[in-house]
Short mmCIF file of C-alpha atoms in Angstrom, two decimals:
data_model
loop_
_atom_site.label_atom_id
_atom_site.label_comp_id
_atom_site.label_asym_id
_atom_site.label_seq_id
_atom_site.Cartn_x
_atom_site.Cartn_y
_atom_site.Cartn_z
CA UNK H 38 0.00 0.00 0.00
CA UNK H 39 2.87 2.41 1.23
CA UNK H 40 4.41 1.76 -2.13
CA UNK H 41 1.20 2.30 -4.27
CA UNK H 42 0.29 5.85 -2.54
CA UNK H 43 4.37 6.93 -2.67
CA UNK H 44 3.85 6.70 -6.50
CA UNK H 45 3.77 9.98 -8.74
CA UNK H 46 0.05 10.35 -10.12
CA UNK H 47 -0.03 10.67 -14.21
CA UNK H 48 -1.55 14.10 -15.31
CA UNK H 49 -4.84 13.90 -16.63
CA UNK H 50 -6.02 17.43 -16.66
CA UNK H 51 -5.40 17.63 -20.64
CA UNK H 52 -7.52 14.57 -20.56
CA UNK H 53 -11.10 15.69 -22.87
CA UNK H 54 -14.03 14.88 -21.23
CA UNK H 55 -16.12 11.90 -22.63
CA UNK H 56 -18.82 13.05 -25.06
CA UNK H 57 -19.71 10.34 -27.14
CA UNK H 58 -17.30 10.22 -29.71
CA UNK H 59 -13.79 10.22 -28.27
CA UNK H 60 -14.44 6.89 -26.08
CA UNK H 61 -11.99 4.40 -27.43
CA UNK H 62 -8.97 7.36 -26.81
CA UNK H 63 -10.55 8.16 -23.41
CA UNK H 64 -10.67 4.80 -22.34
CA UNK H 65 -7.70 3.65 -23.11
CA UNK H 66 -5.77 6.91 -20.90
CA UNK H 67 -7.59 6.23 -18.34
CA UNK H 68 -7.18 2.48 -18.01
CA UNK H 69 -3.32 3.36 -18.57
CA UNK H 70 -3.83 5.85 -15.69
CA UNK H 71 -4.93 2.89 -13.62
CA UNK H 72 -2.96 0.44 -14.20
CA UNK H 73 -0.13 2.83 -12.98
CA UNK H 74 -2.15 3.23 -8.99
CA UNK H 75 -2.75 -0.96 -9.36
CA UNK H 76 -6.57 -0.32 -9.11
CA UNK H 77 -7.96 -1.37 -12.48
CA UNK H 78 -8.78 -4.55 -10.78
CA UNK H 79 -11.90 -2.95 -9.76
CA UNK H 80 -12.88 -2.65 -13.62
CA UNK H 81 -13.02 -6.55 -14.24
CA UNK H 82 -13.70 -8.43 -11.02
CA UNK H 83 -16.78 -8.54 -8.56
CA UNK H 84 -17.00 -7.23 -4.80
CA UNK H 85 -15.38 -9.40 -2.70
CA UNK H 86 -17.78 -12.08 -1.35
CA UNK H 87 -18.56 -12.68 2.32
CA UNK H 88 -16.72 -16.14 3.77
CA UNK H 89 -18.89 -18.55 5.61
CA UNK H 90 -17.10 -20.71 7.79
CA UNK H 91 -18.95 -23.99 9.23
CA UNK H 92 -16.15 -25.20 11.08
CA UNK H 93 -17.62 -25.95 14.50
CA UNK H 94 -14.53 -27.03 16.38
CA UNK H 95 -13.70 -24.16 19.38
CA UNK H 96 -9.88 -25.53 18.99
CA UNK H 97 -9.74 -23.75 15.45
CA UNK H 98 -11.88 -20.31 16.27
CA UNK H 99 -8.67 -18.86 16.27
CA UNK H 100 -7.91 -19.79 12.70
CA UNK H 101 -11.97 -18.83 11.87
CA UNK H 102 -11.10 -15.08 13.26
CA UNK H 103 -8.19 -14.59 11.02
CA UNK H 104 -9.76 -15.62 7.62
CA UNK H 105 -13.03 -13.10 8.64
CA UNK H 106 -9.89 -10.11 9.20
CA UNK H 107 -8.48 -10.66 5.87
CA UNK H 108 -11.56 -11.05 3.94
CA UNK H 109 -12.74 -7.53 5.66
CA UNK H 110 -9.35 -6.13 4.41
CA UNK H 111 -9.61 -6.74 1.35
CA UNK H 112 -13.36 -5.60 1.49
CA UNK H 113 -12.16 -2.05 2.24
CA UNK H 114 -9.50 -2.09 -0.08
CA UNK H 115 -11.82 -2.89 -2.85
CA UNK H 116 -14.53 -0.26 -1.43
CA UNK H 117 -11.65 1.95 -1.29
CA UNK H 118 -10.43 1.64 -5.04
CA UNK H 119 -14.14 1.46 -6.45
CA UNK H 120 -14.24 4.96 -5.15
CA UNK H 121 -11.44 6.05 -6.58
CA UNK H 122 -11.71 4.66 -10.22
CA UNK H 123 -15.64 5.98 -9.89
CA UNK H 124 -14.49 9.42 -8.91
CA UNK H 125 -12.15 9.54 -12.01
CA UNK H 126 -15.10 8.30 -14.77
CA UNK H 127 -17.64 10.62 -13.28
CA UNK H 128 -14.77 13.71 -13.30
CA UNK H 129 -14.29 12.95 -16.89
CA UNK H 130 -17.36 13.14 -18.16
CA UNK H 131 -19.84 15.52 -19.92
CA UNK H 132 -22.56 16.79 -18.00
CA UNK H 133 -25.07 14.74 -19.66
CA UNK H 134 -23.73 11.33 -19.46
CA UNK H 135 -22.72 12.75 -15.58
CA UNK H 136 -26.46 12.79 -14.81
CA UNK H 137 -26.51 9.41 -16.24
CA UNK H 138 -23.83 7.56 -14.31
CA UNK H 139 -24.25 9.13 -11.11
CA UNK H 140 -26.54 6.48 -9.72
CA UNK H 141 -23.81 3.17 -10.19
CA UNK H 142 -22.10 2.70 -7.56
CA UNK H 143 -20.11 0.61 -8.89
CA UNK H 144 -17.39 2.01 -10.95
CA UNK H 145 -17.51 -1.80 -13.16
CA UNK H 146 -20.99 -1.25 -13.82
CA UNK H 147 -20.08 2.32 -14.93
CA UNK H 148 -17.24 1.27 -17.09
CA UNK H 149 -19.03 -2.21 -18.97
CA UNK H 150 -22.12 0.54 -19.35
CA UNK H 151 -20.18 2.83 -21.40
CA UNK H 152 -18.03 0.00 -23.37
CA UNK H 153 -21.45 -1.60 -24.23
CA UNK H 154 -23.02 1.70 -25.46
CA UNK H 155 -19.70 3.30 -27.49
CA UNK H 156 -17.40 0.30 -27.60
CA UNK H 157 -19.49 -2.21 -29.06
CA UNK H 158 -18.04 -3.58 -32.53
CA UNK H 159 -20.85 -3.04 -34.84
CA UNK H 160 -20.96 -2.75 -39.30
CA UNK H 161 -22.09 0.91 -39.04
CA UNK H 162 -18.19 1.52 -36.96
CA UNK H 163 -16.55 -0.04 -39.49
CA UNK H 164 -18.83 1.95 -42.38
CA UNK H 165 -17.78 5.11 -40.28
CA UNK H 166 -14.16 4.60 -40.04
CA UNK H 167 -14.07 3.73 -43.50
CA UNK H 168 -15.68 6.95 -44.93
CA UNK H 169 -13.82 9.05 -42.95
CA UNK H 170 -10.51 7.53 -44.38
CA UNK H 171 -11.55 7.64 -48.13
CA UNK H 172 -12.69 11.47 -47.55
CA UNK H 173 -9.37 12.43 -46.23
CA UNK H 174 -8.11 15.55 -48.05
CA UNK H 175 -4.95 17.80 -46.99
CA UNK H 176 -5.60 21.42 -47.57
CA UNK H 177 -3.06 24.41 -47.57
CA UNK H 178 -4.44 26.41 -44.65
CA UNK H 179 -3.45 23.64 -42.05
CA UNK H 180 0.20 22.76 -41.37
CA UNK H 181 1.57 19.34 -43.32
CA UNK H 182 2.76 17.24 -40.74
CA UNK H 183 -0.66 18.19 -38.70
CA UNK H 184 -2.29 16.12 -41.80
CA UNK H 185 -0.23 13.75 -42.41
CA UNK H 186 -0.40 12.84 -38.45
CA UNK H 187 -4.57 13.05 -38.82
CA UNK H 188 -4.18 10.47 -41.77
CA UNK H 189 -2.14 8.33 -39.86
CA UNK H 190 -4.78 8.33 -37.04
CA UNK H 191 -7.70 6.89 -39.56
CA UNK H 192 -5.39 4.45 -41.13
CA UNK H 193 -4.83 2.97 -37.96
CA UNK H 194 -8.38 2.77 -37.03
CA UNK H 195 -9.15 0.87 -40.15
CA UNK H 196 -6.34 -1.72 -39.70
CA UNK H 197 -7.78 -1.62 -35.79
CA UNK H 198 -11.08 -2.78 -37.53
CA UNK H 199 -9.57 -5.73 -38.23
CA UNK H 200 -9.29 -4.49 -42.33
CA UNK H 201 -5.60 -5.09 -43.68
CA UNK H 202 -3.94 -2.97 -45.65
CA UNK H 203 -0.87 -2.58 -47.55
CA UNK H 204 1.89 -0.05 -46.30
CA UNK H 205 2.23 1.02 -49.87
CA UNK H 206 -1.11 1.34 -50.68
CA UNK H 207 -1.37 3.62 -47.31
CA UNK H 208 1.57 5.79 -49.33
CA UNK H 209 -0.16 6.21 -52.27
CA UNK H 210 -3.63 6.81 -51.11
CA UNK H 211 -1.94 9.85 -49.07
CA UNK H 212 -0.05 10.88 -52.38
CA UNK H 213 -3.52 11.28 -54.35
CA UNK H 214 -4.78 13.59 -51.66
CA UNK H 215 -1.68 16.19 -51.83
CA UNK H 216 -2.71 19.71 -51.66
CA UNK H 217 -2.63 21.73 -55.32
CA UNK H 218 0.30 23.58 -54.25
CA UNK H 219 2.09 19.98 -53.77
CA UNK H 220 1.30 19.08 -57.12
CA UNK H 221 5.15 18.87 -58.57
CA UNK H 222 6.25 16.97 -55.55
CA UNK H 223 3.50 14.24 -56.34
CA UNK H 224 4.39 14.20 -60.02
CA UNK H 225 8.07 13.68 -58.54
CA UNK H 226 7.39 10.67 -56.46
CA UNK H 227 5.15 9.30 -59.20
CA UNK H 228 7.70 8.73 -61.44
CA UNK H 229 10.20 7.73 -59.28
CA UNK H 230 11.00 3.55 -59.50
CA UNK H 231 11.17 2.94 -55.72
CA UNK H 232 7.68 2.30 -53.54
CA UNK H 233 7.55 3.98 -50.90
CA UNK H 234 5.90 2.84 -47.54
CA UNK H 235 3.75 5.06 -45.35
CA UNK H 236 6.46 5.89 -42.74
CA UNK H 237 9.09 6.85 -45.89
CA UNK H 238 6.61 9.43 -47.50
CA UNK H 239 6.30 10.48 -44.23
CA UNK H 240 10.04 11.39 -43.70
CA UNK H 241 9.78 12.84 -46.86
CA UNK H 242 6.98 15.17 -46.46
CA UNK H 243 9.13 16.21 -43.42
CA UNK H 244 11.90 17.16 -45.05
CA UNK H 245 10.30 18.62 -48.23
CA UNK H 246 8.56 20.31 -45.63
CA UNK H 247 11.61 22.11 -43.90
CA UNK H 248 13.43 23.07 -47.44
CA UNK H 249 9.68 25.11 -48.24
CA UNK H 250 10.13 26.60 -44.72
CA UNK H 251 13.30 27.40 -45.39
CA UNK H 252 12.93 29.09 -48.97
CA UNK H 253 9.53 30.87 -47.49
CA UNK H 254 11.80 32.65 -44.84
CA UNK H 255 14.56 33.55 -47.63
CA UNK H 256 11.43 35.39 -49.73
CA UNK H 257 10.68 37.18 -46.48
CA UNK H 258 14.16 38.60 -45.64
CA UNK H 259 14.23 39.88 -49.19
CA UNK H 260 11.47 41.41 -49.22
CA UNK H 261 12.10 42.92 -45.50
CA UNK H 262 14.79 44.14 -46.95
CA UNK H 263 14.56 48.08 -48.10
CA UNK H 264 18.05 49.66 -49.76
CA UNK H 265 18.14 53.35 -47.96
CA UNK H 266 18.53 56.04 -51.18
CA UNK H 267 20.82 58.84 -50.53
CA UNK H 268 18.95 62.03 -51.78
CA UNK H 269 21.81 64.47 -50.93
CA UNK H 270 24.98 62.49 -52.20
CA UNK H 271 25.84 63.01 -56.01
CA UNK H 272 27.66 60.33 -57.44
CA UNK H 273 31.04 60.19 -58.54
CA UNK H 274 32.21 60.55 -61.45
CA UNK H 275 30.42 60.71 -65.31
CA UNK H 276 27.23 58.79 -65.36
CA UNK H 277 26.98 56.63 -67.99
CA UNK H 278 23.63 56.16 -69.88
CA UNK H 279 23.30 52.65 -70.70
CA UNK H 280 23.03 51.74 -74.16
CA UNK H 281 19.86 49.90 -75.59
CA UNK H 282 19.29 47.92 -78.83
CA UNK H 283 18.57 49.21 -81.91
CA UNK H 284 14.69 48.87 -82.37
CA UNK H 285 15.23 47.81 -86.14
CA UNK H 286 17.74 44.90 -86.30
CA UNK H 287 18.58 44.48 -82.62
CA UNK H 288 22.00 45.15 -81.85
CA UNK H 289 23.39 47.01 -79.65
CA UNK H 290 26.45 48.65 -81.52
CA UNK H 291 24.26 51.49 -82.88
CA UNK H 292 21.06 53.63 -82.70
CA UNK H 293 17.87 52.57 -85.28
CA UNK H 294 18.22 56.13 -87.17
CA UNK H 295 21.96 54.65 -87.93
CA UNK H 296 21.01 50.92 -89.35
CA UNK H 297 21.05 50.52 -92.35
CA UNK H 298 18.50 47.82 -92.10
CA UNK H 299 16.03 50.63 -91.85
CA UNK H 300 12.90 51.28 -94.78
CA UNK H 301 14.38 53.19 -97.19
CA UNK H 302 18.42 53.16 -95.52
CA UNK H 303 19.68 51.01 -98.29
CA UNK H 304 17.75 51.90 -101.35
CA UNK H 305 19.41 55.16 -101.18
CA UNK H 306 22.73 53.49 -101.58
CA UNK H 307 21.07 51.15 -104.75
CA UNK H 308 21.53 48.36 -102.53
CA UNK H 309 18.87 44.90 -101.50
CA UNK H 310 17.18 45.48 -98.07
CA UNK H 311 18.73 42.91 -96.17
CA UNK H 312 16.32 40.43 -94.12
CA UNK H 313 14.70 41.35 -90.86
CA UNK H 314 13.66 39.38 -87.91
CA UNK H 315 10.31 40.93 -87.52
CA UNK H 316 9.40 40.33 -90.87
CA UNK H 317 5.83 37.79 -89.91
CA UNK H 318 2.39 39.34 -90.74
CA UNK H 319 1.71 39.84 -87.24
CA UNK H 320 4.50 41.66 -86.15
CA UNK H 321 6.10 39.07 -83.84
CA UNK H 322 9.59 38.32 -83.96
CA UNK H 323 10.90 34.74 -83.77
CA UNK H 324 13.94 34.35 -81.83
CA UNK H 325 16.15 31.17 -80.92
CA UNK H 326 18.55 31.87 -77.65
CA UNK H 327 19.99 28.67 -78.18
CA UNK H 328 24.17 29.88 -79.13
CA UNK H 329 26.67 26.67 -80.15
CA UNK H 330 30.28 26.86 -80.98
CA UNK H 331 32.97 24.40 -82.11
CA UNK H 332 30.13 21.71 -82.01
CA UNK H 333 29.45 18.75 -84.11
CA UNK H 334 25.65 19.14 -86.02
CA UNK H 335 23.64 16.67 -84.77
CA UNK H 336 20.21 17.46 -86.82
CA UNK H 337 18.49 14.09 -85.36
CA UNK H 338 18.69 14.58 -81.88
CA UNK H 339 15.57 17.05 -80.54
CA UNK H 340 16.65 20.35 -78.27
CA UNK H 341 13.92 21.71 -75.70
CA UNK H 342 14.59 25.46 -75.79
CA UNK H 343 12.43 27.26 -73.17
CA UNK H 344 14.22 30.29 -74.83
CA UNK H 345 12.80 29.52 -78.09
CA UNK H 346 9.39 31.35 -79.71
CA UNK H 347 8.91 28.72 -82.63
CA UNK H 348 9.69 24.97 -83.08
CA UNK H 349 12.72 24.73 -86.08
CA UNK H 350 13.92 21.56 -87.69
CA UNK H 351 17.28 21.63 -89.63
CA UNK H 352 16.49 17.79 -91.39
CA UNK H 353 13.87 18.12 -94.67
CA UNK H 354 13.66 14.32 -94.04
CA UNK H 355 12.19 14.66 -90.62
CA UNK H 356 9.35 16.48 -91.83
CA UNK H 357 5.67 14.86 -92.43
CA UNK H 358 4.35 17.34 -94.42
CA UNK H 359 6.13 20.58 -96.10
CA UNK H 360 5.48 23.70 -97.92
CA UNK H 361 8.16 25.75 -99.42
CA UNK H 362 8.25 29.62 -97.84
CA UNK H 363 8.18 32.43 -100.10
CA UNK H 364 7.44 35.14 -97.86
CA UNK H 365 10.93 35.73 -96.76
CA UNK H 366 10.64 34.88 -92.96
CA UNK H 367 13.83 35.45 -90.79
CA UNK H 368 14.72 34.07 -87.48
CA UNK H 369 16.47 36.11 -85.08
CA UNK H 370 19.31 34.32 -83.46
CA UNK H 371 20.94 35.08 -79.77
CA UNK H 372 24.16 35.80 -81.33
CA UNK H 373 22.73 38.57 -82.96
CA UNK H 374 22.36 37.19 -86.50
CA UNK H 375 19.49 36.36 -88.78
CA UNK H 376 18.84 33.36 -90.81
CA UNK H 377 16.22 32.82 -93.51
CA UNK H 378 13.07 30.17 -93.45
CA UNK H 379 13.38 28.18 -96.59
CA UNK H 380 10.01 26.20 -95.50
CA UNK H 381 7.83 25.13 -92.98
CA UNK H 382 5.82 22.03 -92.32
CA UNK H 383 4.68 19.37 -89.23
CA UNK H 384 6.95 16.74 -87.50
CA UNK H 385 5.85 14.33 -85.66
CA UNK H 386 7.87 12.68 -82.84
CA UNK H 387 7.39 9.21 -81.00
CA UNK H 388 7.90 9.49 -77.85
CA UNK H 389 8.61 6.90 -74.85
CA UNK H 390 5.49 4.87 -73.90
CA UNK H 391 3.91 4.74 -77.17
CA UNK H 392 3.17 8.80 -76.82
CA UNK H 393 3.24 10.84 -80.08
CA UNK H 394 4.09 14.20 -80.11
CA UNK H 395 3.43 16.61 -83.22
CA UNK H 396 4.56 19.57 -83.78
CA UNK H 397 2.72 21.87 -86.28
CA UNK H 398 4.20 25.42 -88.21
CA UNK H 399 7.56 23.48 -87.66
CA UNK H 400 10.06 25.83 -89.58
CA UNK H 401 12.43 24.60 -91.54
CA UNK H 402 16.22 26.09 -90.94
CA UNK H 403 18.75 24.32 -92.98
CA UNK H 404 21.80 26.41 -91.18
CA UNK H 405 21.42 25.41 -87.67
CA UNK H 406 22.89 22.59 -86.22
CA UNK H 407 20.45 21.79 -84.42
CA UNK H 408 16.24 20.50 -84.26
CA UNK H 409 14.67 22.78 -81.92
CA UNK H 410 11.84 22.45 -79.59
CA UNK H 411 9.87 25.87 -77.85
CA UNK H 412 9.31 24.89 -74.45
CA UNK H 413 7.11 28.22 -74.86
CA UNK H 414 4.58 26.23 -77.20
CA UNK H 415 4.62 22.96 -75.30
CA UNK H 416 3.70 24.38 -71.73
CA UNK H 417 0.67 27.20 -74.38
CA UNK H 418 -0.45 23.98 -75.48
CA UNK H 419 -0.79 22.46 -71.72
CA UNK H 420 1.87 20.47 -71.56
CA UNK H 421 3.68 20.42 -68.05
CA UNK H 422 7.47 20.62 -67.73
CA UNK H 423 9.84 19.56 -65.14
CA UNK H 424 13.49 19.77 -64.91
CA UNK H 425 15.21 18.04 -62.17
CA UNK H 426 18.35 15.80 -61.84
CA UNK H 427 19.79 16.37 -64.94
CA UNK H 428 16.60 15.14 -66.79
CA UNK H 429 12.80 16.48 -67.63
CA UNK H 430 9.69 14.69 -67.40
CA UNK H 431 6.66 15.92 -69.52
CA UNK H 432 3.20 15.72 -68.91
CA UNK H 433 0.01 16.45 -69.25
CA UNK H 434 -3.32 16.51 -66.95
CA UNK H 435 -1.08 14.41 -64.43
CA UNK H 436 -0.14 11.81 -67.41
CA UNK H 437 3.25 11.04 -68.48
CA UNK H 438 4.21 12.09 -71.97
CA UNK H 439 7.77 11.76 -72.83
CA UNK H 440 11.18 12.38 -70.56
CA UNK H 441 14.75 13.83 -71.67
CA UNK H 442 18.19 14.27 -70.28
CA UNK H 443 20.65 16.85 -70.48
CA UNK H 444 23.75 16.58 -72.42
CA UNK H 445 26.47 19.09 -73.13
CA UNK H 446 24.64 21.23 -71.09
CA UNK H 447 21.15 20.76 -73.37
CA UNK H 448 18.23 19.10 -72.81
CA UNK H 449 17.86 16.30 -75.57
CA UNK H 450 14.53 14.65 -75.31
CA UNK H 451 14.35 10.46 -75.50
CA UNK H 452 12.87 10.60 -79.13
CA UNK H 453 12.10 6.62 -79.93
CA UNK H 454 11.89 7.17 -84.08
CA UNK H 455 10.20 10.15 -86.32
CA UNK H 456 6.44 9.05 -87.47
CA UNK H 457 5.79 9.42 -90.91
CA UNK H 458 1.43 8.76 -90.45
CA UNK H 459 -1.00 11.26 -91.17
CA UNK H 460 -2.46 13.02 -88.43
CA UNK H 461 -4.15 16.29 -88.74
CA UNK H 462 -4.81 19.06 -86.06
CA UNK H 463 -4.59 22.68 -85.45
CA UNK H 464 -2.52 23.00 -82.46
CA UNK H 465 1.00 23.60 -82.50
CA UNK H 466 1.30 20.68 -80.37
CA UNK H 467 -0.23 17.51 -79.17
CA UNK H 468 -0.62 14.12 -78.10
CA UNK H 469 -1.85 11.13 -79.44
CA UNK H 470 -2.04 7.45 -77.42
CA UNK H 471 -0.55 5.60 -80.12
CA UNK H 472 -0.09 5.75 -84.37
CA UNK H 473 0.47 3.00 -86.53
CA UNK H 474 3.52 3.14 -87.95
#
């Protein structure tokens, strides 16, 4: 006894008063809690019966006299711990189900009452637990690890239903219920090779969740950050203006009154107006940023060029369908040089998987060195890119399309063969499930 009472008493004033629906976590503390004083004995046996002795021998009345004072001490130890276990239950308790339980006595009576009416295994549980699982969705309002700690809470209380479960089922189920802004971490893991269990998304979530922390608190200092402008202090020495490009051809070496690329500039002198870059109906001027030097042409292999406003092709033979250009179309390159369109046409492109891709207006540029495709069109036409690890992945409405890898320092994308089919559409690009070849 001296030892039970000397014992240090578990907190339970965080404990949340029993309403109903929190009985199986309320129960459990609580039996934990007893355990610990050595009273939950109470909870699963009867009251100690009374001991009737018919020994009628007045040699052994001594003997008869001790049995009757240790029944009666265990009696009031029993009493004594029936109080205490009822005073807890009652305590922890709404008001309601107070009223209710507040005639037992008997703190078993109280306790099988209340695991009859809330802990009873029943279908419509089960049917409970179940929905609750499958409508799991994380939102961006609520912190990550908060969620993912919720999700593990109805997982287990479907396995506890006696349902089993794969861990990597458990994984991906979470992984389809990623917030929006999580979207390019799910694409990620979905195309990585490895399954991952429940408990190894979670340490990833963790630490994807730190790095966002991290970058969020970067975007804050910068933005905290205001550069004080001296009003009074002239600088020293000359200012310099700094020079922009010439609104005709581009370059920076002159103004656009001195080009000579300029209307009327060289007729004057008798001589050809040289081409333009911005010489398309519509005014827009195609550009490639893409600069090479010293490099072998390889005009099979496929460039993605995010810097690039048009798709070119420097291979006639690649082409599916082509029309010669007569309008004198120029392409403006990033070293500051233009290069005439002899044609254009559409290309199409099989892709890993048995994905097509075809590309449409496709112009054709015999005097690069390389086949060119604008990441700029792709992403208009709603494809999705993503670089990472020295490759991309493309995709499309959460699909996979087609993959690349860099090399040399470009992205080359995994092109299986060029499809020679027919296949019409208006787009500059698309995708088709498969094409007989």
């Amino acid at each position: 006894m001296a030892t039970t009472l000397n014992k240090t008493l578990p907190d339970l004033s965080k404990l949340e008063p029993l309403d109903g629906n929190n009985y199986k976590c309320w129960s459990h503390k609580l039996l934990v809690f007893f355990e610990q004083l050595e009273v939950d004995y109470v909870l699963f046996n009867e009251h100690p019966a009374d001991v009737v002795s018919n020994t009628t021998n007045v040699a052994d009345s001594s003997n008869i006299t001790a049995t009757v004072v240790a029944d009666n001490a265990a009696k009031k130890k029993f009493e004594k711990d029936n109080k205490t276990i009822r005073g807890h239950l009652l305590n922890h308790m709404t008001n309601t189900l107070f009223d209710l339980c507040i005639n037992y006595k008997s703190a078993k009576v109280i306790w099988d009452s209340l695991e009859k009416k809330y802990g009873a295994d029943n279908a419509g549980e089960k049917k409970h637990v179940i929905e609750k699982w499958i409508k799991f969705q994380m939102v961006d309002d609520k912190p990550i690890m908060e969620q993912v700690h919720e999700y593990e809470n109805l997982t287990a209380d479907v396995l506890n239903e006696v349902m089993k479960m794969c861990e990597i089922l458990q994984a991906n189920v979470l992984l389809e219920n990623f917030s929006p802004s999580w979207s390019d971490y799910m694409n990620q893991l979905k195309y990585t090779k490895k399954n991952l269990t429940l408990q190894e998304l979670t340490s990833h979530m963790r630490t994807e969740e730190a790095n966002c922390l991290k970058v969020k608190q970067k975007k804050g200092q910068k933005k905290g950050y205001v550069k004080k402008q001296n009003y009074f202090n002239k600088p020293e020495g000359q200012i310099q203006k700094s020079k922009g490009p010439c609104y005709v051809c581009g370059k920076i070496v002159h103004k656009d009154f001195q080009c000579n690329q300029r209307q009327g500039q060289s007729s004057k002198k008798g001589g050809k107006i040289p081409p333009q870059a911005n010489l398309t109906e519509s005014g827009d001027v195609i550009t490639v940023v893409i600069v090479e030097a010293n490099m072998v042409a390889n005009k099979t292999d496929w460039i993605l060029d995010t810097g690039a406003s048009r798709h070119l092709c420097a291979n006639k033979e690649l082409f599916h369908d082509f029309e010669e250009s007569t309008d004198g179309e120029c392409v403006y390159m990033g070293n500051s040089t233009t290069v005439g369109v002899i044609g254009k046409g559409k290309v199409l492109l099989k892709l890993t998987f048995g994905k097509a891709l075809a590309l449409n207006n496709v112009l054709y540029v015999p005097s690069i060195c390389r086949n060119l495709v604008s990441g700029a069109l792709l992403k208009k036409a709603g494809l999705k890119l993503i670089f990472e690890s020295n490759k991309i992945v493309i995709s499309r409405g959460g699909d996979f399309v087609g993959k690349g890898y860099l090399n040399g320092g470009l992205f080359v994308l995994n092109i299986v063969q060029e499809i020679t089919s027919n296949v019409s559409t208006s787009n500059s690009a698309y995708i088709a499930e498969s094409i007989d070849l």
